[in-house]
PDB file of C-alpha atoms and ligand atoms in Angstrom:
ATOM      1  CA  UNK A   1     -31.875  90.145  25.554  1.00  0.00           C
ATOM      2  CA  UNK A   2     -29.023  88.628  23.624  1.00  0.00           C
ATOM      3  CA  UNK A   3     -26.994  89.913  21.080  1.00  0.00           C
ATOM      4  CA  UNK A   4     -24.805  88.793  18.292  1.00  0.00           C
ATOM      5  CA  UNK A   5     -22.219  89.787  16.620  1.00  0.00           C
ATOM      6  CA  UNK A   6     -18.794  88.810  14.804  1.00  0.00           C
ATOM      7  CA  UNK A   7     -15.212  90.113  14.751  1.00  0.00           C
ATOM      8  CA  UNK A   8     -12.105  89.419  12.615  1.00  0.00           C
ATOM      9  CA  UNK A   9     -14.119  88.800   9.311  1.00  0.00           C
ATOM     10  CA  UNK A  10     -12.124  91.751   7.849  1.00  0.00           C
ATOM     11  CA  UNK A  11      -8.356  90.517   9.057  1.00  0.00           C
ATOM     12  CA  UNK A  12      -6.547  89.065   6.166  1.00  0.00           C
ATOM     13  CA  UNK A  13      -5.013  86.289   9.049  1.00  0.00           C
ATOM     14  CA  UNK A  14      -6.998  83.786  10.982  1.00  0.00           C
ATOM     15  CA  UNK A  15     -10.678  82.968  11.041  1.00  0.00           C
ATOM     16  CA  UNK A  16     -13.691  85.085  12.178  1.00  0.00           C
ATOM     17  CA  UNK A  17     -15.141  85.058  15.882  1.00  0.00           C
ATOM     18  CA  UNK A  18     -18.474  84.812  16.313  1.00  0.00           C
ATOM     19  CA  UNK A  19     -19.991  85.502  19.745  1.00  0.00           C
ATOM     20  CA  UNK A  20     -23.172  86.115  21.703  1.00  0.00           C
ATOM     21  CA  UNK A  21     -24.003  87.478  24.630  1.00  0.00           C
ATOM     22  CA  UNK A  22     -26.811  87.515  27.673  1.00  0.00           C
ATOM     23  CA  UNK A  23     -26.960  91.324  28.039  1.00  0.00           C
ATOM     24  CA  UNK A  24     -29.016  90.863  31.574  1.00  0.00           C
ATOM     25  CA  UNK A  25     -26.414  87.944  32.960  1.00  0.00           C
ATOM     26  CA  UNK A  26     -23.236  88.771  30.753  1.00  0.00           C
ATOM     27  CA  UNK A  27     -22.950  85.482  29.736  1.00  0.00           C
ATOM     28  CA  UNK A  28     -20.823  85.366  26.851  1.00  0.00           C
ATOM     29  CA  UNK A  29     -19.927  82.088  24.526  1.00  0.00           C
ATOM     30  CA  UNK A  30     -18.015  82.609  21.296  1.00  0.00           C
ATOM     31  CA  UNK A  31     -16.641  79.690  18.748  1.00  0.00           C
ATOM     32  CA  UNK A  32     -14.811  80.606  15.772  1.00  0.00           C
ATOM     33  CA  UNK A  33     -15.534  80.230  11.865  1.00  0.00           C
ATOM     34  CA  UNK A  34     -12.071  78.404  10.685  1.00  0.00           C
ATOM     35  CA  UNK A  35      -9.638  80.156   8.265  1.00  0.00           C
ATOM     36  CA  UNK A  36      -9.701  77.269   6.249  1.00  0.00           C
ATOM     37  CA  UNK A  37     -13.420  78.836   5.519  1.00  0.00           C
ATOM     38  CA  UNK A  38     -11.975  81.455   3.544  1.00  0.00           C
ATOM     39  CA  UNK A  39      -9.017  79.552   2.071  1.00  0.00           C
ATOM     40  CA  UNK A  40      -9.524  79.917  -1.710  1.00  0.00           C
ATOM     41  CA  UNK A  41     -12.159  77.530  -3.167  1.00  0.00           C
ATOM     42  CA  UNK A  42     -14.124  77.576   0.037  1.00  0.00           C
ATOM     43  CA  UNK A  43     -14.754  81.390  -0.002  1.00  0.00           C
ATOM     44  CA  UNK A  44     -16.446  81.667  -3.403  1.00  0.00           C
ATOM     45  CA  UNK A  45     -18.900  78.837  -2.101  1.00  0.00           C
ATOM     46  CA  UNK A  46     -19.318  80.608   0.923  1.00  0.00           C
ATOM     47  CA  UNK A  47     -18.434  78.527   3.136  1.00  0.00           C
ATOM     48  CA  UNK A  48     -17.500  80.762   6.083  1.00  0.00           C
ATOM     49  CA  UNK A  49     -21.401  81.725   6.212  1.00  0.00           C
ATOM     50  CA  UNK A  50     -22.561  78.125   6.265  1.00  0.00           C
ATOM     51  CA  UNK A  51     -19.910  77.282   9.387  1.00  0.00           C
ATOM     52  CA  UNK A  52     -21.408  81.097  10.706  1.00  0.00           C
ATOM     53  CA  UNK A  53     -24.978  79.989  10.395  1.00  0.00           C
ATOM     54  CA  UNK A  54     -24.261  76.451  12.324  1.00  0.00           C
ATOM     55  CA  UNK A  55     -22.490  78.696  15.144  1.00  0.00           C
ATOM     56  CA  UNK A  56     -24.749  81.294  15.543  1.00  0.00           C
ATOM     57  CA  UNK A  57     -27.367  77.883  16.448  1.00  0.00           C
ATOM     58  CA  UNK A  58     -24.698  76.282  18.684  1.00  0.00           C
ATOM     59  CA  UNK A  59     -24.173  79.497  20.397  1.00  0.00           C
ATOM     60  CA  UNK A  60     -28.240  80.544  20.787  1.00  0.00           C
ATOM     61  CA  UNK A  61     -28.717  76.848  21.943  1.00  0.00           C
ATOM     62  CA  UNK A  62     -25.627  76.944  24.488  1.00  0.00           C
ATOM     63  CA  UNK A  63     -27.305  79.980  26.194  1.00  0.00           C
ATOM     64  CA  UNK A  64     -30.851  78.428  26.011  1.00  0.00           C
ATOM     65  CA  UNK A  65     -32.663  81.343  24.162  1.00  0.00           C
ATOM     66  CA  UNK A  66     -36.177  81.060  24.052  1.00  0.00           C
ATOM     67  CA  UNK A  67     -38.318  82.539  21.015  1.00  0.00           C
ATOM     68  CA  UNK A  68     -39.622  85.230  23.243  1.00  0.00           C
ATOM     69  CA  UNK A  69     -36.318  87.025  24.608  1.00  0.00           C
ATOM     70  CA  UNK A  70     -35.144  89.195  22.181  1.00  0.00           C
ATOM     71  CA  UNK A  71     -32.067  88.403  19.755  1.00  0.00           C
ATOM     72  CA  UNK A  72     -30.133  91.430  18.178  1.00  0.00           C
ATOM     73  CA  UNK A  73     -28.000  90.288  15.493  1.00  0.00           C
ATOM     74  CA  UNK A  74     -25.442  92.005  13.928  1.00  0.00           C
ATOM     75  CA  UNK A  75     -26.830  93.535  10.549  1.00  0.00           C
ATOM     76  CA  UNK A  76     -23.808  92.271   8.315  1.00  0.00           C
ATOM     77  CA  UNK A  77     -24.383  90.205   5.544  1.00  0.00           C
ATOM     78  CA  UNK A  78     -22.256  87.253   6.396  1.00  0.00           C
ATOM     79  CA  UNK A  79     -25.764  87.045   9.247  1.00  0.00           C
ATOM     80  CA  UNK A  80     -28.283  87.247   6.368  1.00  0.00           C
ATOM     81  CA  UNK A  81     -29.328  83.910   5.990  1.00  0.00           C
ATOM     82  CA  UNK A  82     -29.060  82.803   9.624  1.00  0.00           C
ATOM     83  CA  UNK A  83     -31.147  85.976  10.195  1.00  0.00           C
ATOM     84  CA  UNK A  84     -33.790  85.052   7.464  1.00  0.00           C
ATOM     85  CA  UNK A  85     -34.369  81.516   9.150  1.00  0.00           C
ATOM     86  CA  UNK A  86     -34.557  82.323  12.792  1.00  0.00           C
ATOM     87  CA  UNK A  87     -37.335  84.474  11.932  1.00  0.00           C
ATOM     88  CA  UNK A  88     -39.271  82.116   9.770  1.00  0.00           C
ATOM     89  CA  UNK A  89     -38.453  79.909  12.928  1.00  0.00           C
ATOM     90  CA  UNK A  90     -40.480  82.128  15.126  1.00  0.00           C
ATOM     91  CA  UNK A  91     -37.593  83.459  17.363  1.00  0.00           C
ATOM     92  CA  UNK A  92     -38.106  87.653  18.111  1.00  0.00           C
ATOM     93  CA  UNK A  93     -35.061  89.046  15.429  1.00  0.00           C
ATOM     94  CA  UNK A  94     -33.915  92.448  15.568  1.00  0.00           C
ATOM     95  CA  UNK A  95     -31.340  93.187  12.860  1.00  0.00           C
ATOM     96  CA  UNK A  96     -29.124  96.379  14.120  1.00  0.00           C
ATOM     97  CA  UNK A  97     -25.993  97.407  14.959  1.00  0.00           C
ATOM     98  CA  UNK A  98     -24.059  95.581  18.090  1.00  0.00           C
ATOM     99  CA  UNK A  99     -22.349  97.788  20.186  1.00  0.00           C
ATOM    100  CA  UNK A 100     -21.552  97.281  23.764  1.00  0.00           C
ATOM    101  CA  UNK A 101     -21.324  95.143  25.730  1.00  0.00           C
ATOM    102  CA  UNK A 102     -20.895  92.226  23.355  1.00  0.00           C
ATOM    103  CA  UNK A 103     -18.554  94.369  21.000  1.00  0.00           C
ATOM    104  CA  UNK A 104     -16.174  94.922  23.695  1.00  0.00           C
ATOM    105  CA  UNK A 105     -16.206  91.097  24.667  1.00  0.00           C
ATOM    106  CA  UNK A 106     -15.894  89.889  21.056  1.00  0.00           C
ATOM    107  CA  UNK A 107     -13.069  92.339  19.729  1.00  0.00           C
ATOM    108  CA  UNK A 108     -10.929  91.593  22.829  1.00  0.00           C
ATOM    109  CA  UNK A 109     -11.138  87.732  22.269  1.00  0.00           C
ATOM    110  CA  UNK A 110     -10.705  88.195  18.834  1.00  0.00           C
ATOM    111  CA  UNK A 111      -7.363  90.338  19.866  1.00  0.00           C
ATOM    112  CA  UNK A 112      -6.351  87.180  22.251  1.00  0.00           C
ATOM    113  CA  UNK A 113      -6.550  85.043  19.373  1.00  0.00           C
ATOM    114  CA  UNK A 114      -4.912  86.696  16.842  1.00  0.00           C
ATOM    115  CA  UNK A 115      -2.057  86.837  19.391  1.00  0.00           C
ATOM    116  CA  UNK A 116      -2.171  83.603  19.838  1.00  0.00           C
ATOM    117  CA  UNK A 117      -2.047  83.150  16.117  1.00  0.00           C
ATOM    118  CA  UNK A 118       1.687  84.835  16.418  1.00  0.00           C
ATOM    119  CA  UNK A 119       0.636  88.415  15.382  1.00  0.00           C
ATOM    120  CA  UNK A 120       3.236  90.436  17.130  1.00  0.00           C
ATOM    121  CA  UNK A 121       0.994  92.871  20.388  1.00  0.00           C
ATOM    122  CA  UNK A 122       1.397  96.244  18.466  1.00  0.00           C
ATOM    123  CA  UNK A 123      -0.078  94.980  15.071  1.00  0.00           C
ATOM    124  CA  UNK A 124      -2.997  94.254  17.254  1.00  0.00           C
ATOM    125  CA  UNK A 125      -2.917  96.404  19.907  1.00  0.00           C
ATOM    126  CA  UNK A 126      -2.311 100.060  21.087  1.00  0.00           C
ATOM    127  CA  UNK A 127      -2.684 100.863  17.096  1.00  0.00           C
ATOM    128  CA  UNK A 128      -5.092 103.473  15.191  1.00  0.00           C
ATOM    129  CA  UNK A 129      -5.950 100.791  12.597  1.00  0.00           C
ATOM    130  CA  UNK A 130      -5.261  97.250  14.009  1.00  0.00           C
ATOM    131  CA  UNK A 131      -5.277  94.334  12.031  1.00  0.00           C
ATOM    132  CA  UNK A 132      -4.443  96.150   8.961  1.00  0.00           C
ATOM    133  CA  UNK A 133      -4.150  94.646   5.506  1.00  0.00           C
ATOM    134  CA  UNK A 134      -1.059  96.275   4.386  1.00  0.00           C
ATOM    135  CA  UNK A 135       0.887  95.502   7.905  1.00  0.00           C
ATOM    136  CA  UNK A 136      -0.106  92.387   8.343  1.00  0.00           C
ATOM    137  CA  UNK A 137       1.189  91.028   5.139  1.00  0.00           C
ATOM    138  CA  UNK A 138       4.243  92.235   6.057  1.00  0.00           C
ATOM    139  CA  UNK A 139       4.363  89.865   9.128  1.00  0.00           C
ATOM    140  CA  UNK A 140       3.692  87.393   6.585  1.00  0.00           C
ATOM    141  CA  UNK A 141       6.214  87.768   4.249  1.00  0.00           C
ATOM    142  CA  UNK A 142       8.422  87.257   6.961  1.00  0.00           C
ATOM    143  CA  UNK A 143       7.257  83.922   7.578  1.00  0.00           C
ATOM    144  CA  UNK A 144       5.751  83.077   3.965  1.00  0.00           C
ATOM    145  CA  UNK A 145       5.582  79.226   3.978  1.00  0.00           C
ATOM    146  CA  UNK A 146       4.527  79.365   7.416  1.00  0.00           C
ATOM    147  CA  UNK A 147       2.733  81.971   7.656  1.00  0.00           C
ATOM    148  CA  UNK A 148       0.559  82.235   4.168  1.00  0.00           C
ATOM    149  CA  UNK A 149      -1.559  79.291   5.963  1.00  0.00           C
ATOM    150  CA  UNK A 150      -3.078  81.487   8.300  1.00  0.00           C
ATOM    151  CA  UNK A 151      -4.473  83.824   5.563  1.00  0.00           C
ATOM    152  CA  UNK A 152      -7.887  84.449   4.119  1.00  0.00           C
ATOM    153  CA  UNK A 153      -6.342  83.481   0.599  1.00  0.00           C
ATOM    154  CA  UNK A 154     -10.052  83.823  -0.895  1.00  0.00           C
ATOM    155  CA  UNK A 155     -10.065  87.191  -0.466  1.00  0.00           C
ATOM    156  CA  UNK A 156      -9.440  89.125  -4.054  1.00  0.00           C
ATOM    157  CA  UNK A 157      -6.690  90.904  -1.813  1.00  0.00           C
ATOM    158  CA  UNK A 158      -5.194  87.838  -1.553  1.00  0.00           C
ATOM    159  CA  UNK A 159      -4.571  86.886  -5.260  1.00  0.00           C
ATOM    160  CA  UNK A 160      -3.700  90.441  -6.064  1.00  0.00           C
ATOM    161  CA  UNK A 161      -0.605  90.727  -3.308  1.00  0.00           C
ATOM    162  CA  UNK A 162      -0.800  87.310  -1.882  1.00  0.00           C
ATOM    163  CA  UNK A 163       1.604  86.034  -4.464  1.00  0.00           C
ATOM    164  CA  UNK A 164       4.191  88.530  -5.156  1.00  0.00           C
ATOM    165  CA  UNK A 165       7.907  88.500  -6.093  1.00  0.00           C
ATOM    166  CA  UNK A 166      10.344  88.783  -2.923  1.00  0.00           C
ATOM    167  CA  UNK A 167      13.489  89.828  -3.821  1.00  0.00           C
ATOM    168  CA  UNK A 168      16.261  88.348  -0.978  1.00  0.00           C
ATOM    169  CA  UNK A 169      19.981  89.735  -0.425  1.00  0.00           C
ATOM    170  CA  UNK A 170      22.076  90.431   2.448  1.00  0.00           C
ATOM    171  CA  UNK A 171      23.141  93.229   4.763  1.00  0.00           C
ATOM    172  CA  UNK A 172      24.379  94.904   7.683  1.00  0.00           C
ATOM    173  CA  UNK A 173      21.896  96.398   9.615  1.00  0.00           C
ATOM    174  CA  UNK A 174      22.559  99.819  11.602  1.00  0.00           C
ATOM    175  CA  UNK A 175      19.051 100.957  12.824  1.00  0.00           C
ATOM    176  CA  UNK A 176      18.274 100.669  16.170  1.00  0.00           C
ATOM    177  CA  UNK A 177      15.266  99.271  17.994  1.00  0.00           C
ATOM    178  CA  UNK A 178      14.775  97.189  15.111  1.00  0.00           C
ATOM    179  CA  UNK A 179      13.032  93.928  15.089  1.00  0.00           C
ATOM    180  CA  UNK A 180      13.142  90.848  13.260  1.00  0.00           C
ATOM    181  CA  UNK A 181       9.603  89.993  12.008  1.00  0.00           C
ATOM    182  CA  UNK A 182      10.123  86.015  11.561  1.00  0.00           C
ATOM    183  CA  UNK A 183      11.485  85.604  15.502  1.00  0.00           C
ATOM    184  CA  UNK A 184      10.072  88.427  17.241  1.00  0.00           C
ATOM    185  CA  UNK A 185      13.480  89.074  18.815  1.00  0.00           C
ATOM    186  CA  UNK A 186      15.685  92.690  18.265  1.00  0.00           C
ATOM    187  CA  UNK A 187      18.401  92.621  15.905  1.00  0.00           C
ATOM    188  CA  UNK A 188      21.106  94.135  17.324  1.00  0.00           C
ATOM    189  CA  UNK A 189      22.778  97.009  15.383  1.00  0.00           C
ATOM    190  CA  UNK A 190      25.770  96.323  13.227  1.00  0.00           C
ATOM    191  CA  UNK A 191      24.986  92.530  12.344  1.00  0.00           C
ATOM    192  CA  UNK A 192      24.596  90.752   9.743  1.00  0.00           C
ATOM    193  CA  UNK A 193      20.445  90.626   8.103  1.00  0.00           C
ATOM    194  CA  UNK A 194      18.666  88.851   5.129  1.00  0.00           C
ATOM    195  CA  UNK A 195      16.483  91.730   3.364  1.00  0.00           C
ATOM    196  CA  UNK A 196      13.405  90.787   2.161  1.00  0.00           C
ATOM    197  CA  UNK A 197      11.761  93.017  -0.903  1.00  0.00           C
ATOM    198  CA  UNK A 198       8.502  93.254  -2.250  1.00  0.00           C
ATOM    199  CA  UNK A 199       6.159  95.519  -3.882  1.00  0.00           C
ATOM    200  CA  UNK A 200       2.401  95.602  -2.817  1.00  0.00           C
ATOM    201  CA  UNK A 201       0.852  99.200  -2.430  1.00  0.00           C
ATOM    202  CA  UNK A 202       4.387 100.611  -1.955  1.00  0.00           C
ATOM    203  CA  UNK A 203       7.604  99.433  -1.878  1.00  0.00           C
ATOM    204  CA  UNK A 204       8.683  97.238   1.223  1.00  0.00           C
ATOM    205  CA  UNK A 205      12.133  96.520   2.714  1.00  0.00           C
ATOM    206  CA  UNK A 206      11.903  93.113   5.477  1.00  0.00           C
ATOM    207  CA  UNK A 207      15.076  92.719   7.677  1.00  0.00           C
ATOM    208  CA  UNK A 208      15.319  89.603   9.531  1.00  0.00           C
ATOM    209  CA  UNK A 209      18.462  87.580  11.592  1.00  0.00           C
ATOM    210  CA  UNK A 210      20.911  85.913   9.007  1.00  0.00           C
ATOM    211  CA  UNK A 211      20.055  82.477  10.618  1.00  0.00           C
ATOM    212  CA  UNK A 212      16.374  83.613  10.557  1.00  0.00           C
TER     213      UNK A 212
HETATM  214 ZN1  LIG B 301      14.912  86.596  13.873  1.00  0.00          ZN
END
């Protein structure tokens, strides 16, 4: 039996990983819808479920499913029409929910490549909510011209805090154990900082190196 599944389709940075796996074997092959996808003008022609629909064939021909072993696809929409045409194809669809062990598998190389993406370990990892909207565009403010490319800027979330005035001064930072979002690196207590504000859900204070 083989399942399918995605991951990342709901993290405002980077694309979405879509991955199946040989429950029997544990063979596992993934690929990844781009972010460009969901980069404003390509979302509201759906482009992310075109490039999903293509992978989810590269993937079930990579692990040479036949029409008799049994597929279970992830119920999302974002599967519908991929769903819709492997069955008029003949191949034996089961539309449900994808839990282990393909969800394990998928989430963790979705958490590798968000990493590798430049998403700092706890926004990812060892959190209650990873990935979350609110945090994550905080990490991008940091990094704006940089960072606003790796953003699902389709997303209605997008135009409503995607473009929002950041206010810039100077200060002297005292906290400790602070670190600068833009580097990654601590900023030692008593120097010099550029302060970043911005509004989105609440009001948020950025402190980053002087030379950052
Ligand atoms: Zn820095």
């Amino acid at each position: 039996m083989v399942q399918i599944d995605d991951a990342g389709s709901g993290s405002l940075i980077g694309g979405t990983c879509i991955g199946a796996m040989r429950v029997e074997t544990k063979e596992f092959v993934f690929d990844f819808i781009p972010v460009e996808s969901y980069y404003e003008g390509a979302f509201e022609k759906k482009a992310y479920i075109d490039k999903c629909e293509e992978i989810v064939y590269s993937l079930i021909s990579k692990l040479n499913v036949s029409k008799r072993e049994e597929i279970q696809i992830c119920q999302g929409y974002m599967f519908e029409t991929v769903r819709h045409k492997l069955k008029q194809e003949g191949f034996n669809i089961n539309s449900t929910k994808i839990k282990d062990p393909l969800q394990g598998a998928i989430e963790n190389t979705f958490q590798e490549y968000a990493l590798s993406l430049g998403l700092p370990a706890q926004y990812v990892k060892y959190t209650r909510y990873p990935l979350h909207f609110h945090r994550i565009l905080r990490w991008v403010y940091a990094d704006y011209d940089r960072r606003h490319l790796l953003c699902k800027t389709g997303w209605k979330s997008w135009k409503k805090y995607g473009h929002l005035n950041v206010e810039i001064s100077e200060d002297i930072l005292y906290k400790r154990n602070y670190t600068c979002l833009k580097c990654g690196k601590r900023i030692k207590p008593g120097s010099r900082v550029k302060v970043l504000r911005y509004t989105s859900n609440c009001p948020n204070v950025i402190y980053l190196h002087h030379k950052c």
